[in-house]
Coordinates of C-alpha atoms in Angstrom, one line a residue:
M1346 CA 0.0 0.0 0.0
P1347 CA 1.4 3.5 -0.9
S1348 CA 1.9 6.0 1.8
I1349 CA -1.1 8.2 2.8
G1350 CA 0.7 11.3 1.6
A1351 CA 1.0 9.8 -1.9
M1352 CA -2.7 8.9 -2.1
S1353 CA -5.6 10.9 -3.4
N1354 CA -8.7 11.4 -1.4
K1355 CA -10.4 8.6 -3.3
E1356 CA -7.5 6.2 -2.9
I1357 CA -7.4 6.9 0.9
L1358 CA -11.1 6.3 1.0
S1359 CA -10.9 3.0 -0.7
N1360 CA -8.2 1.8 1.7
I1361 CA -10.2 2.9 4.7
V1362 CA -13.3 1.0 3.6
A1363 CA -11.2 -2.1 2.9
L1364 CA -9.5 -1.8 6.3
D1365 CA -12.7 -1.5 8.1
I1366 CA -14.3 -4.4 6.2
L1367 CA -11.4 -6.6 7.2
S1368 CA -11.2 -5.4 10.8
I1369 CA -15.0 -5.6 11.6
G1370 CA -15.7 -8.8 9.6
V1371 CA -18.6 -7.0 8.0
V1372 CA -21.9 -8.8 8.0
V1373 CA -23.5 -8.2 4.6
G1374 CA -26.5 -6.0 5.0
T1375 CA -25.7 -4.9 8.6
V1376 CA -22.4 -3.2 9.2
A1377 CA -21.8 -2.6 5.6
P1378 CA -24.4 0.2 5.3
A1379 CA -22.7 2.2 8.0
L1380 CA -19.4 2.1 6.1
R1381 CA -21.2 3.5 3.1
W1382 CA -20.8 6.9 4.9
F1383 CA -17.3 7.0 3.5
I1384 CA -18.6 6.6 -0.1
F1385 CA -21.0 9.5 0.6
I1386 CA -18.1 11.6 1.8
S1387 CA -16.1 10.9 -1.4
F1388 CA -18.9 12.2 -3.5
K1389 CA -19.2 15.3 -1.3
S1390 CA -15.6 16.0 -1.8
T1391 CA -16.0 16.0 -5.6
N1392 CA -19.1 18.1 -5.7
S1393 CA -17.6 21.5 -4.9
A1394 CA -18.7 22.7 -8.3
E1395 CA -22.3 22.3 -7.1
G1396 CA -21.6 24.3 -4.0
E1397 CA -20.9 21.4 -1.7
E1398 CA -18.3 21.8 1.0
E1399 CA -15.0 20.0 0.2
L1400 CA -13.4 17.7 2.8
P1401 CA -10.0 18.8 4.1
E1402 CA -7.2 16.2 3.4
R1403 CA -6.5 16.0 7.2
I1404 CA -9.8 14.3 7.8
F1405 CA -9.0 11.4 5.6
K1406 CA -5.6 11.0 7.2
N1407 CA -7.0 11.2 10.7
I1408 CA -9.7 8.6 10.0
S1409 CA -7.3 6.3 8.3
G1410 CA -5.1 6.2 11.3
T1411 CA -7.7 5.7 13.9
A1412 CA -10.6 3.7 12.4
K1413 CA -9.1 0.3 13.1
R1414 CA -8.0 1.1 16.6
L1415 CA -11.4 2.4 17.5
V1416 CA -13.2 -0.6 16.2
D1417 CA -10.7 -2.9 18.0
T1418 CA -11.3 -0.9 21.2
G1419 CA -15.1 -1.3 20.8
R1420 CA -14.7 -5.0 20.4
K1421 CA -13.1 -5.2 23.8
R1422 CA -16.1 -3.5 25.3
Q1423 CA -18.9 -5.6 23.9
P1424 CA -22.0 -6.0 26.1
K1425 CA -21.5 -9.5 27.3
H1426 CA -24.8 -9.8 29.3
L1427 CA -26.8 -8.5 26.3
I1428 CA -25.1 -10.9 23.9
N1429 CA -26.0 -13.8 26.2
L1430 CA -29.6 -12.7 26.2
L1431 CA -29.7 -12.2 22.4
K1432 CA -28.4 -15.8 21.9
K1433 CA -31.7 -17.0 23.3
S1434 CA -33.5 -15.5 20.2
R1435 CA -34.0 -17.7 17.2
S1436 CA -36.4 -15.4 15.3
F1437 CA -38.5 -12.3 15.6
C1438 CA -41.7 -14.2 16.6
G1439 CA -41.7 -12.9 20.1
L1440 CA -43.0 -9.6 18.8
A1441 CA -46.3 -11.2 17.9
D1442 CA -46.7 -12.5 21.5
I1443 CA -47.2 -9.0 23.0
Y1444 CA -49.8 -8.0 20.5
C1445 CA -53.4 -9.2 20.7
D1446 CA -56.3 -7.4 19.2
Q1447 CA -58.7 -9.3 21.5
V1448 CA -57.5 -7.5 24.5
P1449 CA -60.2 -4.9 25.3
V1450 CA -58.9 -1.3 25.0
L1451 CA -59.2 1.0 28.0
H1452 CA -59.8 4.0 25.7
S1453 CA -60.8 4.3 22.0
V1454 CA -57.5 6.1 21.3
E1455 CA -54.3 4.6 22.7
P1456 CA -50.6 5.5 22.8
S1457 CA -48.4 3.8 20.2
N1458 CA -45.7 1.4 21.3
C1459 CA -42.0 1.9 21.1
W1460 CA -39.1 -0.6 21.6
T1461 CA -38.1 0.6 25.0
I1462 CA -41.5 0.7 26.7
S1463 CA -42.2 -2.8 25.5
V1464 CA -38.9 -4.1 26.8
V1465 CA -39.2 -2.5 30.2
T1466 CA -42.8 -3.6 30.7
L1467 CA -41.9 -7.2 29.9
T1468 CA -38.9 -7.0 32.3
S1469 CA -41.1 -5.7 35.0
I1470 CA -43.4 -8.7 34.6
A1471 CA -40.4 -11.0 34.8
V1472 CA -39.0 -9.4 37.9
A1473 CA -42.5 -9.7 39.6
L1474 CA -42.6 -13.5 39.3
P1475 CA -42.1 -14.6 43.0
K1476 CA -40.6 -18.0 42.4
V1477 CA -37.7 -16.9 40.3
R1478 CA -34.2 -16.9 41.8
N1479 CA -32.7 -13.5 42.4
Q1480 CA -29.7 -14.4 40.3
M1481 CA -31.9 -14.8 37.3
D1482 CA -33.5 -11.3 37.9
Y1483 CA -30.0 -9.8 38.2
H1484 CA -28.7 -11.2 34.9
L1485 CA -31.9 -10.1 33.1
I1486 CA -31.7 -6.6 34.5
R1487 CA -28.0 -6.3 33.5
S1488 CA -28.8 -7.6 30.0
V1489 CA -31.7 -5.2 29.5
H1490 CA -29.6 -2.3 30.9
E1491 CA -27.1 -2.9 28.1
G1492 CA -29.8 -3.4 25.5
L1493 CA -31.6 -0.2 26.3
T1494 CA -28.5 1.8 25.6
Y1495 CA -28.7 0.7 21.9
A1496 CA -32.5 0.7 21.7
S1497 CA -32.6 4.3 23.0
F1498 CA -29.9 5.3 20.6
I1499 CA -31.9 4.0 17.7
E1500 CA -35.1 5.7 18.9
E1501 CA -33.4 9.0 19.4
T1502 CA -31.7 8.8 16.0
V1503 CA -34.3 7.3 13.7
Y1504 CA -37.6 8.8 15.0
P1505 CA -38.4 12.3 13.8
E1506 CA -37.8 15.0 16.5
G1507 CA -40.5 15.0 19.1
E1508 CA -42.1 11.7 18.0
F1509 CA -43.0 9.3 20.8
T1510 CA -41.3 11.6 23.3
N1511 CA -43.7 10.9 26.1
I1512 CA -43.7 7.1 25.4
R1513 CA -39.9 7.0 25.5
N1514 CA -40.0 9.1 28.7
A1515 CA -42.4 6.6 30.2
A1516 CA -39.9 3.8 29.5
H1517 CA -37.1 5.8 31.1
I1518 CA -39.2 6.5 34.3
V1519 CA -40.3 2.8 34.6
W1520 CA -36.8 1.5 34.0
E1521 CA -35.1 3.8 36.5
E1522 CA -37.5 2.7 39.2
L1523 CA -37.3 -1.0 38.3
E1524 CA -33.5 -1.1 38.0
T1525 CA -32.9 0.8 41.3
H1526 CA -35.7 -0.3 43.5
Q1527 CA -37.4 -3.3 41.8
K1528 CA -40.6 -1.3 41.6
W1529 CA -43.1 -0.6 38.9
L1530 CA -44.9 2.7 39.3
D1531 CA -44.3 2.6 43.1
E1532 CA -45.5 -1.0 43.4
D1533 CA -42.9 -3.2 45.1
L1534 CA -42.4 -6.2 42.8
Q1535 CA -40.5 -8.1 45.5
K1536 CA -43.0 -7.6 48.3
P1537 CA -43.7 -10.6 50.6
T1538 CA -47.4 -10.6 49.7
L1539 CA -46.4 -11.9 46.2
E1540 CA -44.8 -15.0 47.7
G1541 CA -46.7 -18.1 46.8
K1542 CA -48.8 -16.5 44.1
T1543 CA -49.1 -18.2 40.7
Y1544 CA -48.1 -16.4 37.5
R1545 CA -51.9 -15.9 36.8
E1546 CA -52.3 -14.1 40.1
T1547 CA -49.2 -12.0 39.5
L1548 CA -50.4 -11.0 36.0
E1549 CA -53.8 -10.3 37.4
M1550 CA -52.4 -8.0 40.1
L1551 CA -50.2 -6.0 37.6
T1552 CA -52.9 -5.6 34.9
G1553 CA -55.5 -4.7 37.6
I1554 CA -53.3 -2.0 39.0
A1555 CA -52.5 -0.7 35.5
S1556 CA -56.2 -0.7 34.4
K1557 CA -57.2 1.2 37.5
K1558 CA -54.6 3.9 36.9
V1559 CA -55.8 4.4 33.3
M1560 CA -59.5 4.4 34.3
D1561 CA -58.9 6.9 37.2
F1562 CA -57.1 9.1 34.7
K1563 CA -60.0 9.0 32.3
Q1564 CA -62.5 10.0 35.0
T1565 CA -60.5 13.1 35.9
T1566 CA -59.4 14.2 32.4
D1567 CA -61.3 16.1 29.7
G1568 CA -61.9 14.6 26.3
R1569 CA -59.4 16.7 24.4
M1570 CA -56.4 15.3 26.3
L1571 CA -57.8 11.8 26.4
D1572 CA -58.1 11.8 22.6
N1573 CA -54.4 12.8 22.1
P1574 CA -52.3 10.1 23.8
L1575 CA -49.2 12.1 22.9
N1576 CA -50.2 14.3 25.8
W1577 CA -50.9 11.6 28.3
P1578 CA -48.8 11.6 31.5
V1579 CA -45.9 9.2 31.3
R1580 CA -47.1 7.1 34.2
I1581 CA -50.5 6.6 32.4
V1582 CA -48.6 5.6 29.2
A1583 CA -46.6 3.1 31.2
A1584 CA -49.8 1.7 32.9
N1585 CA -51.5 1.3 29.5
S1586 CA -48.5 -0.6 28.3
M1587 CA -48.6 -3.0 31.3
Y1588 CA -52.3 -3.6 30.9
K1589 CA -52.1 -4.5 27.2
I1590 CA -48.9 -6.5 27.3
G1591 CA -49.9 -8.3 30.5
K1592 CA -53.2 -9.3 29.1
A1593 CA -51.7 -10.4 25.8
I1594 CA -49.1 -12.6 27.6
F1595 CA -51.9 -14.2 29.7
L1596 CA -54.0 -15.0 26.6
L1597 CA -51.1 -16.4 24.7
L1598 CA -50.2 -18.8 27.6
H1599 CA -53.9 -19.7 28.0
S1600 CA -54.3 -20.5 24.3
E1601 CA -51.2 -22.7 24.4
G1602 CA -52.4 -24.7 27.4
H1603 CA -49.8 -23.3 29.9
N1604 CA -52.3 -22.9 32.7
E1605 CA -50.0 -24.6 35.3
L1606 CA -46.8 -23.0 34.0
V1607 CA -44.1 -22.6 36.7
D1608 CA -42.6 -19.2 37.2
E1609 CA -39.1 -20.1 36.0
K1610 CA -40.5 -21.4 32.7
L1611 CA -42.5 -18.2 32.2
F1612 CA -39.4 -16.2 33.1
E1613 CA -37.5 -18.0 30.3
I1614 CA -40.4 -17.3 27.8
L1615 CA -40.4 -13.6 28.8
S1616 CA -36.6 -13.5 28.4
I1617 CA -36.8 -14.9 24.9
T1618 CA -39.5 -12.5 24.0
I1619 CA -37.4 -9.6 25.2
A1620 CA -34.5 -11.0 23.2
D1621 CA -36.7 -11.2 20.1
I1622 CA -37.8 -7.6 20.5
L1623 CA -34.3 -6.3 21.0
S1624 CA -33.1 -8.3 18.0
A1625 CA -35.7 -6.7 15.8
C1626 CA -34.9 -3.3 17.1
F1627 CA -31.2 -3.8 16.4
T1628 CA -31.8 -4.4 12.7
N1629 CA -32.0 -0.6 12.7
L1630 CA -28.5 -0.1 14.1
P1631 CA -26.7 0.3 10.7
R1632 CA -29.3 2.9 9.6
A1633 CA -29.0 4.8 12.8
I1634 CA -25.2 4.8 12.7
T1635 CA -25.2 6.0 9.1
M1636 CA -27.7 8.8 10.0
V1637 CA -25.4 10.0 12.8
C1638 CA -22.4 10.0 10.5
N1639 CA -24.1 11.9 7.8
S1640 CA -25.4 14.7 10.0
G1641 CA -23.9 18.1 10.7
V1642 CA -20.9 20.0 9.3
I1643 CA -17.7 18.3 8.4
E1644 CA -16.0 18.9 11.7
E1645 CA -18.9 17.4 13.5
R1646 CA -19.0 14.4 11.1
E1647 CA -15.4 13.6 11.9
K1648 CA -16.2 13.3 15.6
S1649 CA -19.3 11.3 14.7
V1650 CA -17.4 8.9 12.6
R1651 CA -14.8 8.3 15.4
R1652 CA -17.6 7.8 17.9
E1653 CA -19.6 5.4 15.6
A1654 CA -16.4 3.4 14.7
L1655 CA -16.2 2.6 18.4
F1656 CA -19.9 1.9 18.5
M1657 CA -19.6 -0.5 15.6
G1658 CA -16.9 -2.4 17.4
K1659 CA -19.1 -2.7 20.5
T1660 CA -22.0 -4.0 18.4
E1661 CA -20.1 -6.4 16.2
E1662 CA -21.3 -9.6 18.0
I1663 CA -24.9 -8.2 18.2
L1664 CA -25.0 -7.8 14.4
K1665 CA -23.5 -11.3 13.8
I1666 CA -26.2 -12.8 16.0
I1667 CA -29.2 -11.1 14.3
Q1668 CA -27.9 -11.8 10.8
H1669 CA -29.1 -15.4 11.2
H1670 CA -32.7 -14.3 11.7
E1671 CA -35.0 -14.3 8.7
L1672 CA -36.3 -10.8 8.1
P1673 CA -40.0 -10.3 7.4
N1674 CA -41.2 -8.3 4.4
I1675 CA -40.6 -4.9 5.9
N1676 CA -39.1 -1.7 4.5
D1677 CA -36.7 0.7 6.2
D1678 CA -39.4 3.2 7.3
Q1679 CA -41.6 0.5 8.8
S1680 CA -38.7 -1.3 10.5
A1681 CA -38.1 1.6 12.9
Y1682 CA -41.5 1.0 14.5
I1683 CA -42.4 -2.0 16.7
D1684 CA -46.1 -1.6 16.0
Q1685 CA -45.3 -2.3 12.3
W1686 CA -43.3 -5.4 13.2
M1687 CA -46.1 -6.7 15.4
L1688 CA -48.7 -6.3 12.7
I1689 CA -46.6 -8.0 10.1
L1690 CA -45.6 -10.9 12.3
Q1691 CA -49.0 -11.4 13.9
P1692 CA -50.5 -14.9 13.1
T1693 CA -54.1 -14.9 12.2
N1694 CA -54.9 -17.6 14.8
L1695 CA -52.6 -16.8 17.7
V1696 CA -55.4 -16.7 20.3
P1697 CA -58.7 -18.4 20.2
V1698 CA -61.8 -16.2 19.8
I1699 CA -63.1 -14.8 23.1
P1700 CA -66.8 -14.0 22.8
S1701 CA -66.9 -11.0 25.2
N1702 CA -64.7 -8.9 27.5
S1703 CA -66.3 -10.3 30.5
E1704 CA -65.1 -13.8 29.6
I1705 CA -61.4 -12.8 29.7
P1706 CA -60.1 -14.5 32.9
L1707 CA -58.0 -11.5 34.0

């Protein structure tokens, strides 16, 4: 390879791309799109005639010297707990498990879902199961903690500014309380009164509390706010998520004949569902990384590329794991939204028909 000083911008560009492909072990269709940022830059540097800003030579030299080191550094900091959780996932089917159109709605207009609120709600249910060993709770919470770092990055980057803000804030509030105090909206998930309860009773307690919070809110709120869930308080958004997901999980287990399921088995089912959701969310990582690298002025992009090179090293194993999943027929715009995934993956006969709301055993 010739010295950097003897190479043109495009020659340097080509070597940077080749170096990163070798060092990352690019998974086709995952890491590769992020590296296309460099191609984008090369065209920017040759478009000065059209009024585009030209890249200084020093940026190419700096990136060439640091890209591999940053990726290698990221590799040494990969989220080991999250990786172990993701290895439980074999598909994206778990997303269908938390959606059931036979769950009665608490209000005609409801908040949308996002990745993080779904994950923290499922984790809250798992932590509430009384017959699960503390060590299992600990490992799940550590795994989800690591996963939320990347899921939040995706939501903040891919969603338009202001979209789902209160829903993502609800996830943050619930997670902070769960991780620190093992509570969900002030309810102690480890309280002694839960000891000896079946998973059915635990789900009934959580969905009952959630339903009451939403219904109390409805009774004290005017119709204008009620009909715009984007303005709902974050705790009500969180309660509505618990109600819908808790009911859907119960109906799924009931339909599959798991009426006498032990807590540890349900904990494993919930863990796999969380892994499936995070895996689907992480298919948006390359797009989010590319968006960050393509934003801002040249000086800011240089910093972004350095930061995202480290990020790619950290997520290398994650991307290798999810590359084995079969992607549904979903486009880039749809893939950012968990609601779209749930609709696409929803089987037509997941839960048997239930004649009326009163017959739902929760």
